[in-house]
Amino acid sequence: MTIQWFPGHMTRARRQIEAKLNIIDMAIELMDARIPLASRNPMIDDILQRKPRLILLNKADLADAQVTARWVSFFQEQGIEALPVDSVSGTRVKEIVPACKALLADKIEAQIRKGMKPRPIRALIVGIPNVGKSTLINRLAGRKAAITGDRPGVTKGQQWIRIGGELELLDTPGILWPKFEDQQVGIRLAATGAIKDELLHQQDIAFVIIRDMLGTYPGQLQERYGLESLPTDPEDNEQVVTVMEQIGRKRGCLQSGGRVDLDKASTLFLNDLRSGKLGRISLEWP
Ligand code: G4P
């Protein structure tokens, strides 16, 4: 890895979030359904303290539905409600407001008992750059409420966004970085497009993901690239490189002399993975 995870970044984001804790009722934490662990800020539990929390496993359209269901159970066992959503198409996004109300049911009931009209729930949206916060906010608000972009860390103005009469959202103040100093985490973030490609070598990322997929989704690899045979031992590095070469050859990534251009093959493979052309793939299991 050529980048460092500066503790200074974390201190700033932490202070910015802590300053909002007393004005919010709950937090909505977005994770990437394909990599729920790698796509989290490592200090988020600590930062949010005991605020009620709803986890959204976003980009669920790209993840393996069975694995996502296991993640939902995993978080529920820890007492945290989790909902898989697709913020682009809007699948299950309608369930977010009822889930927030269920989470705060006691508070809302107490307000009603006191003869008060419940005010809209105030929720802070937290998540690492590129996890889909702006896309979700726009989807919920039904308009272009937040700036979306493909650059991690696009800064957004701080404002409350009203969702109907029942929910008000505040986007993450500051930037909550993932723990990309960790090699495994960095590779998964790069593979899913959460961090920029230039930070890691394409070949290294593709190698690790192909090696893992040979264990977890061999059929999907075989089908997409018409592989004649699969390695007898996916742990054998040479056999994994042979698969990368087969992928390159099938897709015409050849250099002069007929050698496979592994860089090109890796880029092509990662584009296929990110766009869902390899099918729905999860890269982390509970
Ligand atoms: P952020 O505010 O958390 O930084 O993330 P943002 O909403 O900008 O989303 C980052 C990328 O993730 C965008 O793609 C967005 O379309 C995509 N995305 C967000 N939610 C989902 C989802 O549920 N499913 C899928 N498949 N993609 C999702 P992009 O390529 O950067 O932009 P664009 O090409 O879509 O415009």
GROMACS .gro file of C-alpha atoms and ligand atoms in nm:
model
  322
    1MET     CA    1   0.000   0.000   0.000
    2THR     CA    2   0.122   0.346  -0.082
    3ILE     CA    3  -0.121   0.533   0.139
    4GLN     CA    4  -0.136   0.579   0.510
    5TRP     CA    5  -0.433   0.594   0.737
    6PHE     CA    6  -0.365   0.917   0.920
    7PRO     CA    7  -0.501   0.920   1.274
    8GLY     CA    8  -0.550   1.296   1.226
    9HIS     CA    9  -0.824   1.228   0.971
   10MET     CA   10  -1.006   1.018   1.224
   11THR     CA   11  -0.979   1.268   1.505
   12ARG     CA   12  -1.137   1.538   1.288
   13ALA     CA   13  -1.424   1.319   1.164
   14ARG     CA   14  -1.483   1.197   1.516
   15ARG     CA   15  -1.514   1.549   1.657
   16GLN     CA   16  -1.745   1.654   1.374
   17ILE     CA   17  -1.976   1.360   1.438
   18GLU     CA   18  -1.964   1.391   1.815
   19ALA     CA   19  -2.075   1.753   1.779
   20LYS     CA   20  -2.395   1.629   1.613
   21LEU     CA   21  -2.475   1.345   1.851
   22ASN     CA   22  -2.691   1.552   2.084
   23ILE     CA   23  -2.916   1.676   1.804
   24ILE     CA   24  -2.986   1.340   1.641
   25ASP     CA   25  -3.221   1.061   1.746
   26MET     CA   26  -3.040   0.784   1.562
   27ALA     CA   27  -2.779   0.693   1.306
   28ILE     CA   28  -2.821   0.516   0.974
   29GLU     CA   29  -2.498   0.338   0.893
   30LEU     CA   30  -2.437   0.241   0.532
   31MET     CA   31  -2.216  -0.052   0.446
   32ASP     CA   32  -2.139  -0.213   0.114
   33ALA     CA   33  -2.333  -0.542   0.119
   34ARG     CA   34  -2.044  -0.714  -0.062
   35ILE     CA   35  -1.791  -0.614   0.203
   36PRO     CA   36  -1.970  -0.512   0.523
   37LEU     CA   37  -1.654  -0.530   0.733
   38ALA     CA   38  -1.408  -0.361   0.499
   39SER     CA   39  -1.655  -0.084   0.415
   40ARG     CA   40  -1.686   0.035   0.775
   41ASN     CA   41  -1.496   0.296   0.963
   42PRO     CA   42  -1.305   0.099   1.227
   43MET     CA   43  -1.403   0.340   1.506
   44ILE     CA   44  -1.767   0.391   1.421
   45ASP     CA   45  -1.909   0.186   1.711
   46ASP     CA   46  -1.706   0.392   1.948
   47ILE     CA   47  -1.797   0.723   1.783
   48LEU     CA   48  -2.172   0.661   1.773
   49GLN     CA   49  -2.172   0.547   2.134
   50ARG     CA   50  -2.515   0.415   2.227
   51LYS     CA   51  -2.723   0.598   1.968
   52PRO     CA   52  -2.994   0.375   1.817
   53ARG     CA   53  -2.868   0.254   1.483
   54LEU     CA   54  -3.005   0.107   1.162
   55ILE     CA   55  -2.759  -0.067   0.932
   56LEU     CA   56  -2.822  -0.050   0.559
   57LEU     CA   57  -2.643  -0.309   0.348
   58ASN     CA   58  -2.631  -0.095   0.037
   59LYS     CA   59  -2.551  -0.211  -0.317
   60ALA     CA   60  -2.732  -0.534  -0.226
   61ASP     CA   61  -2.807  -0.569  -0.599
   62LEU     CA   62  -2.439  -0.653  -0.652
   63ALA     CA   63  -2.402  -0.891  -0.355
   64ASP     CA   64  -2.488  -1.258  -0.318
   65ALA     CA   65  -2.840  -1.255  -0.168
   66GLN     CA   66  -2.777  -1.561   0.049
   67VAL     CA   67  -2.465  -1.413   0.201
   68THR     CA   68  -2.643  -1.082   0.258
   69ALA     CA   69  -2.921  -1.267   0.444
   70ARG     CA   70  -2.652  -1.416   0.669
   71TRP     CA   71  -2.513  -1.069   0.737
   72VAL     CA   72  -2.860  -0.946   0.835
   73SER     CA   73  -2.886  -1.230   1.089
   74PHE     CA   74  -2.533  -1.161   1.207
   75PHE     CA   75  -2.615  -0.798   1.292
   76GLN     CA   76  -2.957  -0.886   1.436
   77GLU     CA   77  -2.786  -1.129   1.674
   78GLN     CA   78  -2.592  -0.828   1.801
   79GLY     CA   79  -2.918  -0.642   1.851
   80ILE     CA   80  -2.880  -0.416   1.546
   81GLU     CA   81  -3.147  -0.410   1.277
   82ALA     CA   82  -3.003  -0.441   0.926
   83LEU     CA   83  -3.176  -0.392   0.592
   84PRO     CA   84  -3.037  -0.477   0.248
   85VAL     CA   85  -3.112  -0.200  -0.003
   86ASP     CA   86  -3.031  -0.091  -0.356
   87SER     CA   87  -3.021   0.287  -0.356
   88VAL     CA   88  -3.000   0.309  -0.735
   89SER     CA   89  -3.318   0.116  -0.818
   90GLY     CA   90  -3.479   0.192  -0.481
   91THR     CA   91  -3.534  -0.172  -0.386
   92ARG     CA   92  -3.646  -0.188  -0.018
   93VAL     CA   93  -3.568   0.182   0.030
   94LYS     CA   94  -3.936   0.230   0.128
   95GLU     CA   95  -3.872   0.012   0.434
   96ILE     CA   96  -3.621   0.257   0.580
   97VAL     CA   97  -3.867   0.506   0.736
   98PRO     CA   98  -4.080   0.230   0.901
   99ALA     CA   99  -3.757   0.069   1.030
  100CYS     CA  100  -3.645   0.401   1.184
  101LYS     CA  101  -3.987   0.444   1.347
  102ALA     CA  102  -3.974   0.090   1.486
  103LEU     CA  103  -3.631   0.159   1.629
  104LEU     CA  104  -3.756   0.469   1.811
  105ALA     CA  105  -4.103   0.334   1.893
  106ASP     CA  106  -4.065   0.386   2.270
  107LYS     CA  107  -3.958   0.749   2.229
  108ILE     CA  108  -4.240   0.821   1.984
  109GLU     CA  109  -4.496   0.658   2.212
  110ALA     CA  110  -4.376   0.860   2.508
  111GLN     CA  111  -4.424   1.182   2.309
  112ILE     CA  112  -4.778   1.075   2.216
  113ARG     CA  113  -4.857   0.985   2.579
  114LYS     CA  114  -4.753   1.335   2.682
  115GLY     CA  115  -4.998   1.473   2.427
  116MET     CA  116  -4.718   1.588   2.195
  117LYS     CA  117  -4.725   1.552   1.819
  118PRO     CA  118  -4.419   1.339   1.733
  119ARG     CA  119  -4.164   1.549   1.546
  120PRO     CA  120  -3.974   1.406   1.248
  121ILE     CA  121  -3.699   1.160   1.340
  122ARG     CA  122  -3.354   1.314   1.302
  123ALA     CA  123  -3.104   1.067   1.163
  124LEU     CA  124  -2.737   1.104   1.084
  125ILE     CA  125  -2.625   0.910   0.778
  126VAL     CA  126  -2.279   0.766   0.826
  127GLY     CA  127  -2.059   0.568   0.593
  128ILE     CA  128  -1.725   0.567   0.418
  129PRO     CA  129  -1.683   0.760   0.090
  130ASN     CA  130  -1.848   0.594  -0.210
  131VAL     CA  131  -2.069   0.361  -0.009
  132GLY     CA  132  -2.370   0.536  -0.161
  133LYS     CA  133  -2.482   0.797   0.093
  134SER     CA  134  -2.566   1.066  -0.164
  135THR     CA  135  -2.742   0.818  -0.389
  136LEU     CA  136  -2.955   0.698  -0.098
  137ILE     CA  137  -3.039   1.051   0.017
  138ASN     CA  138  -3.144   1.146  -0.335
  139ARG     CA  139  -3.352   0.832  -0.365
  140LEU     CA  140  -3.523   0.891  -0.030
  141ALA     CA  141  -3.581   1.259  -0.099
  142GLY     CA  142  -3.703   1.186  -0.450
  143ARG     CA  143  -3.492   1.464  -0.594
  144LYS     CA  144  -3.131   1.571  -0.635
  145ALA     CA  145  -3.080   1.661  -0.272
  146ALA     CA  146  -2.714   1.580  -0.237
  147ILE     CA  147  -2.414   1.586  -0.462
  148THR     CA  148  -2.326   1.242  -0.592
  149GLY     CA  149  -1.999   1.164  -0.757
  150ASP     CA  150  -1.755   0.891  -0.833
  151ARG     CA  151  -1.473   1.050  -0.640
  152PRO     CA  152  -1.426   0.923  -0.288
  153GLY     CA  153  -1.455   1.207  -0.044
  154VAL     CA  154  -1.669   1.447  -0.247
  155THR     CA  155  -1.756   1.713   0.007
  156LYS     CA  156  -2.114   1.811   0.058
  157GLY     CA  157  -2.279   2.106   0.223
  158GLN     CA  158  -2.426   2.035   0.564
  159GLN     CA  159  -2.801   2.056   0.562
  160TRP     CA  160  -3.100   1.869   0.691
  161ILE     CA  161  -3.290   1.689   0.421
  162ARG     CA  162  -3.657   1.629   0.486
  163ILE     CA  163  -3.802   1.294   0.386
  164GLY     CA  164  -4.179   1.334   0.391
  165GLY     CA  165  -4.300   1.453   0.730
  166GLU     CA  166  -4.142   1.174   0.930
  167LEU     CA  167  -3.768   1.180   0.882
  168GLU     CA  168  -3.490   1.438   0.858
  169LEU     CA  169  -3.147   1.334   0.742
  170LEU     CA  170  -2.804   1.480   0.798
  171ASP     CA  171  -2.516   1.353   0.584
  172THR     CA  172  -2.185   1.251   0.749
  173PRO     CA  173  -2.002   1.565   0.853
  174GLY     CA  174  -1.640   1.524   0.747
  175ILE     CA  175  -1.501   1.207   0.597
  176LEU     CA  176  -1.517   0.869   0.764
  177TRP     CA  177  -1.232   0.672   0.616
  178PRO     CA  178  -1.225   0.294   0.604
  179LYS     CA  179  -0.922   0.117   0.746
  180PHE     CA  180  -0.746   0.102   0.409
  181GLU     CA  181  -0.402   0.065   0.563
  182ASP     CA  182  -0.497  -0.299   0.617
  183GLN     CA  183  -0.392  -0.489   0.304
  184GLN     CA  184  -0.699  -0.718   0.294
  185VAL     CA  185  -0.934  -0.427   0.349
  186GLY     CA  186  -0.755  -0.218   0.086
  187ILE     CA  187  -0.785  -0.492  -0.173
  188ARG     CA  188  -1.156  -0.541  -0.111
  189LEU     CA  189  -1.222  -0.167  -0.122
  190ALA     CA  190  -1.029  -0.134  -0.446
  191ALA     CA  191  -1.198  -0.440  -0.596
  192THR     CA  192  -1.543  -0.292  -0.533
  193GLY     CA  193  -1.436   0.052  -0.656
  194ALA     CA  194  -1.456   0.225  -0.318
  195ILE     CA  195  -1.098   0.349  -0.339
  196LYS     CA  196  -0.907   0.464  -0.641
  197ASP     CA  197  -0.738   0.205  -0.857
  198GLU     CA  198  -0.404   0.381  -0.865
  199LEU     CA  199  -0.349   0.310  -0.498
  200LEU     CA  200  -0.292  -0.059  -0.557
  201HIS     CA  201  -0.168  -0.257  -0.854
  202GLN     CA  202  -0.454  -0.388  -1.065
  203GLN     CA  203  -0.281  -0.721  -1.098
  204ASP     CA  204  -0.248  -0.761  -0.721
  205ILE     CA  205  -0.615  -0.685  -0.666
  206ALA     CA  206  -0.731  -0.911  -0.949
  207PHE     CA  207  -0.503  -1.192  -0.833
  208VAL     CA  208  -0.644  -1.196  -0.479
  209ILE     CA  209  -1.005  -1.170  -0.593
  210ILE     CA  210  -0.969  -1.440  -0.859
  211ARG     CA  211  -0.795  -1.666  -0.608
  212ASP     CA  212  -1.080  -1.613  -0.360
  213MET     CA  213  -1.346  -1.657  -0.626
  214LEU     CA  214  -1.194  -1.987  -0.733
  215GLY     CA  215  -1.289  -2.102  -0.384
  216THR     CA  216  -1.624  -1.927  -0.351
  217TYR     CA  217  -1.769  -1.867  -0.699
  218PRO     CA  218  -1.580  -2.096  -0.941
  219GLY     CA  219  -1.892  -2.146  -1.157
  220GLN     CA  220  -1.935  -1.774  -1.216
  221LEU     CA  221  -1.573  -1.738  -1.330
  222GLN     CA  222  -1.598  -2.041  -1.554
  223GLU     CA  223  -1.921  -1.922  -1.711
  224ARG     CA  224  -1.818  -1.562  -1.773
  225TYR     CA  225  -1.481  -1.644  -1.928
  226GLY     CA  226  -1.554  -1.987  -2.074
  227LEU     CA  227  -1.271  -2.144  -1.877
  228GLU     CA  228  -1.208  -2.500  -1.990
  229SER     CA  229  -1.078  -2.620  -1.658
  230LEU     CA  230  -1.043  -2.488  -1.307
  231PRO     CA  231  -0.731  -2.521  -1.093
  232THR     CA  232  -0.704  -2.833  -0.885
  233ASP     CA  233  -0.565  -2.621  -0.601
  234PRO     CA  234  -0.688  -2.257  -0.585
  235GLU     CA  235  -0.423  -2.189  -0.319
  236ASP     CA  236  -0.148  -2.258  -0.573
  237ASN     CA  237  -0.035  -1.915  -0.699
  238GLU     CA  238   0.085  -2.047  -1.032
  239GLN     CA  239  -0.251  -2.202  -1.105
  240VAL     CA  240  -0.423  -1.872  -1.023
  241VAL     CA  241  -0.193  -1.690  -1.268
  242THR     CA  242  -0.283  -1.952  -1.528
  243VAL     CA  243  -0.650  -1.863  -1.479
  244MET     CA  244  -0.566  -1.492  -1.519
  245GLU     CA  245  -0.387  -1.579  -1.843
  246GLN     CA  246  -0.686  -1.777  -1.964
  247ILE     CA  247  -0.913  -1.480  -1.888
  248GLY     CA  248  -0.676  -1.249  -2.078
  249ARG     CA  249  -0.653  -1.482  -2.375
  250LYS     CA  250  -1.032  -1.524  -2.394
  251ARG     CA  251  -1.074  -1.147  -2.393
  252GLY     CA  252  -0.799  -1.073  -2.641
  253CYS     CA  253  -0.556  -0.906  -2.399
  254LEU     CA  254  -0.247  -1.010  -2.594
  255GLN     CA  255   0.089  -0.841  -2.631
  256SER     CA  256   0.317  -0.879  -2.931
  257GLY     CA  257   0.452  -1.232  -2.938
  258GLY     CA  258   0.120  -1.366  -2.811
  259ARG     CA  259   0.193  -1.314  -2.442
  260VAL     CA  260  -0.104  -1.226  -2.223
  261ASP     CA  261  -0.112  -0.866  -2.101
  262LEU     CA  262  -0.196  -0.934  -1.736
  263ASP     CA  263  -0.249  -0.566  -1.656
  264LYS     CA  264  -0.513  -0.535  -1.924
  265ALA     CA  265  -0.672  -0.867  -1.824
  266SER     CA  266  -0.683  -0.752  -1.461
  267THR     CA  267  -0.848  -0.419  -1.548
  268LEU     CA  268  -1.104  -0.596  -1.761
  269PHE     CA  269  -1.177  -0.850  -1.489
  270LEU     CA  270  -1.220  -0.580  -1.222
  271ASN     CA  271  -1.453  -0.381  -1.446
  272ASP     CA  272  -1.663  -0.694  -1.493
  273LEU     CA  273  -1.670  -0.752  -1.117
  274ARG     CA  274  -1.771  -0.393  -1.033
  275SER     CA  275  -2.042  -0.372  -1.294
  276GLY     CA  276  -2.198  -0.699  -1.185
  277LYS     CA  277  -2.112  -0.882  -1.510
  278LEU     CA  278  -1.974  -1.171  -1.306
  279GLY     CA  279  -2.306  -1.203  -1.128
  280ARG     CA  280  -2.380  -1.117  -0.769
  281ILE     CA  281  -2.063  -1.162  -0.569
  282SER     CA  282  -1.994  -1.118  -0.198
  283LEU     CA  283  -1.635  -1.081  -0.088
  284GLU     CA  284  -1.690  -1.117   0.286
  285TRP     CA  285  -1.883  -1.366   0.497
  286PRO     CA  286  -2.001  -1.328   0.855
  287G4P     P1  287  -2.113   0.859  -0.129
  287G4P     O1  288  -2.210   0.973  -0.127
  287G4P     O2  289  -2.129   0.769  -0.011
  287G4P     O3  290  -1.970   0.900  -0.147
  287G4P     O4  291  -2.148   0.765  -0.255
  287G4P     P2  292  -2.235   0.797  -0.387
  287G4P     O5  293  -2.378   0.814  -0.351
  287G4P     O6  294  -2.167   0.905  -0.462
  287G4P     O7  295  -2.223   0.658  -0.467
  287G4P     C1  296  -2.100   0.607  -0.513
  287G4P     C2  297  -2.125   0.515  -0.631
  287G4P     O8  298  -2.200   0.400  -0.587
  287G4P     C3  299  -2.206   0.576  -0.744
  287G4P     O9  300  -2.162   0.516  -0.865
  287G4P     C4  301  -2.346   0.523  -0.718
  287G4P    O10  302  -2.426   0.518  -0.834
  287G4P     C5  303  -2.313   0.384  -0.670
  287G4P     N1  304  -2.422   0.327  -0.586
  287G4P     C6  305  -2.476   0.381  -0.476
  287G4P     N2  306  -2.570   0.300  -0.424
  287G4P     C7  307  -2.575   0.191  -0.504
  287G4P     C8  308  -2.654   0.069  -0.502
  287G4P    O11  309  -2.736   0.044  -0.415
  287G4P     N3  310  -2.630  -0.020  -0.604
  287G4P     C9  311  -2.537   0.003  -0.701
  287G4P     N4  312  -2.521  -0.090  -0.795
  287G4P     N5  313  -2.461   0.115  -0.705
  287G4P    C10  314  -2.481   0.207  -0.608
  287G4P     P3  315  -2.066   0.590  -0.965
  287G4P    O12  316  -2.024   0.490  -1.065
  287G4P    O13  317  -1.964   0.662  -0.889
  287G4P    O14  318  -2.157   0.697  -1.028
  287G4P     P4  319  -2.266   0.676  -1.143
  287G4P    O15  320  -2.192   0.617  -1.258
  287G4P    O16  321  -2.372   0.585  -1.090
  287G4P    O17  322  -2.314   0.813  -1.168
   0.00000   0.00000   0.00000
